[in-house]
């Protein structure tokens, strides 16, 4: 996109820091946004700090919409720029030139952890969370008002007692100098007696009035200078103590969370963290690699009820496996189901490797609203689970459905066909990777797949299809006019000899392939010819799992 004239001028201004004293004092407020955009694009931390410290608007949103002309998406901001911005926010507290009250950093972090690698300049979610917590704690220790504001603008820090002593000194003038007049009453023994008789009762009342006024000014000061910091938080067992300190610190920076991602933490710590988060604002919870078990999940899910805006709940590898029966697990499952039913805004539910075979009806029937996204990879689905899902209230609202790595035998195909038929009007993304589908089963699914004319992505990798089955799949894909991406499996003929007759997805992933100029090369050439014949050169056809994952689910 061609940059505008304003953008070009802004880039020229921020490129030379020695020029900033000439224009900072006279720049109009409507140019702050282009100037900050230019400073972020050119990675000018000094210019970022000076602009943010004087920010004229109440809101600064970096993650979603403040800089519309950049068009760069996530991962735009370097680590140094984000650190400079946070430091400027802390220094701007109490500065009359700064009107900032809401700092929105949701989506600023680099996704997939790329920002946390040494070779990356972007700030990842884990690093950003620690930086935010440090800023909150720093602001708590350097609250700016009166003399405190002067010290803070000089880069110093101020303790709680110091700024209160400064306020108390300022109260003398407010009380009309009564204490000074009292100290001038009389001399000698009689004067001392008179002074004592008059001063002590009055001083007690003045002390009480002064203390009350001090508390009122404290409240007014904190309310006037408070900045709400909204962000996506990434927390694990190593960062939990720092996050807890920031959430309980109080002070002028108030941390709020839109999306919370938690890894490798016990259920009790997660529940404690949820109790510390501000009630409105939390829209998504992503739990990964936490050894929760059924008991831990039964403790955690009901703790989500106080968050009315929670739309997404993702549970990945939480060590649940109900194939091994344990006493009392049915009671705990009922608690989980009731907890899910209390989430009135829930639209996305992901349960990866929970292995809750035969309990899908119990979990989903309690939901008050239909789901738009349902992801059940490695769930160990049974035919009864699929039968319920195909007739459930959710099926006609589903936009994304992931049934990967669930073995779908002949007995499950009628329910799967009915499910696809019912969801054909709304389904945008479908993944059936690693489901053990053969050529014959794919042929049975062919009419149902063709009906899904709203589909944009279709994943069928790691299924034991022959070369003829792959070609049939591509013909189905070309008949879906809205389809943009197809992930197909490597044909069985492309593997080296010795592959089992009914291979698992793991075997298909690990078994060595033949040379690329053999069956693989012929398959790719035939696929390209098929796409050209059917006029679907816009359709991306790939067998690369990484390519499919990055396009189909960029989160």
Coordinates of C-alpha atoms in Angstrom, one line a residue, residues 29 68 115 139 159 163 182 194 220 240 266 268 279 312 332 365 489 497 507 518:
X29 CA -3.4 15.9 18.9
X68 CA -5.2 1.0 10.7
X115 CA 8.7 -13.9 20.0
X139 CA 4.0 2.1 39.0
X159 CA 7.5 5.1 48.3
X163 CA 4.1 11.0 48.9
X182 CA -1.8 28.7 67.6
X194 CA -3.4 29.3 77.4
X220 CA -9.1 11.0 44.0
X240 CA 2.7 -17.3 38.5
X266 CA -2.3 -27.1 39.3
X268 CA -5.9 -24.7 42.8
X279 CA -14.8 -10.0 36.4
X312 CA -13.8 -19.6 24.4
X332 CA -17.3 -35.0 39.2
X365 CA -26.5 -30.9 26.5
X489 CA -2.9 -37.4 2.6
X497 CA 7.3 -51.4 1.4
X507 CA 2.6 -45.0 11.1
X518 CA 8.3 -41.4 -8.3

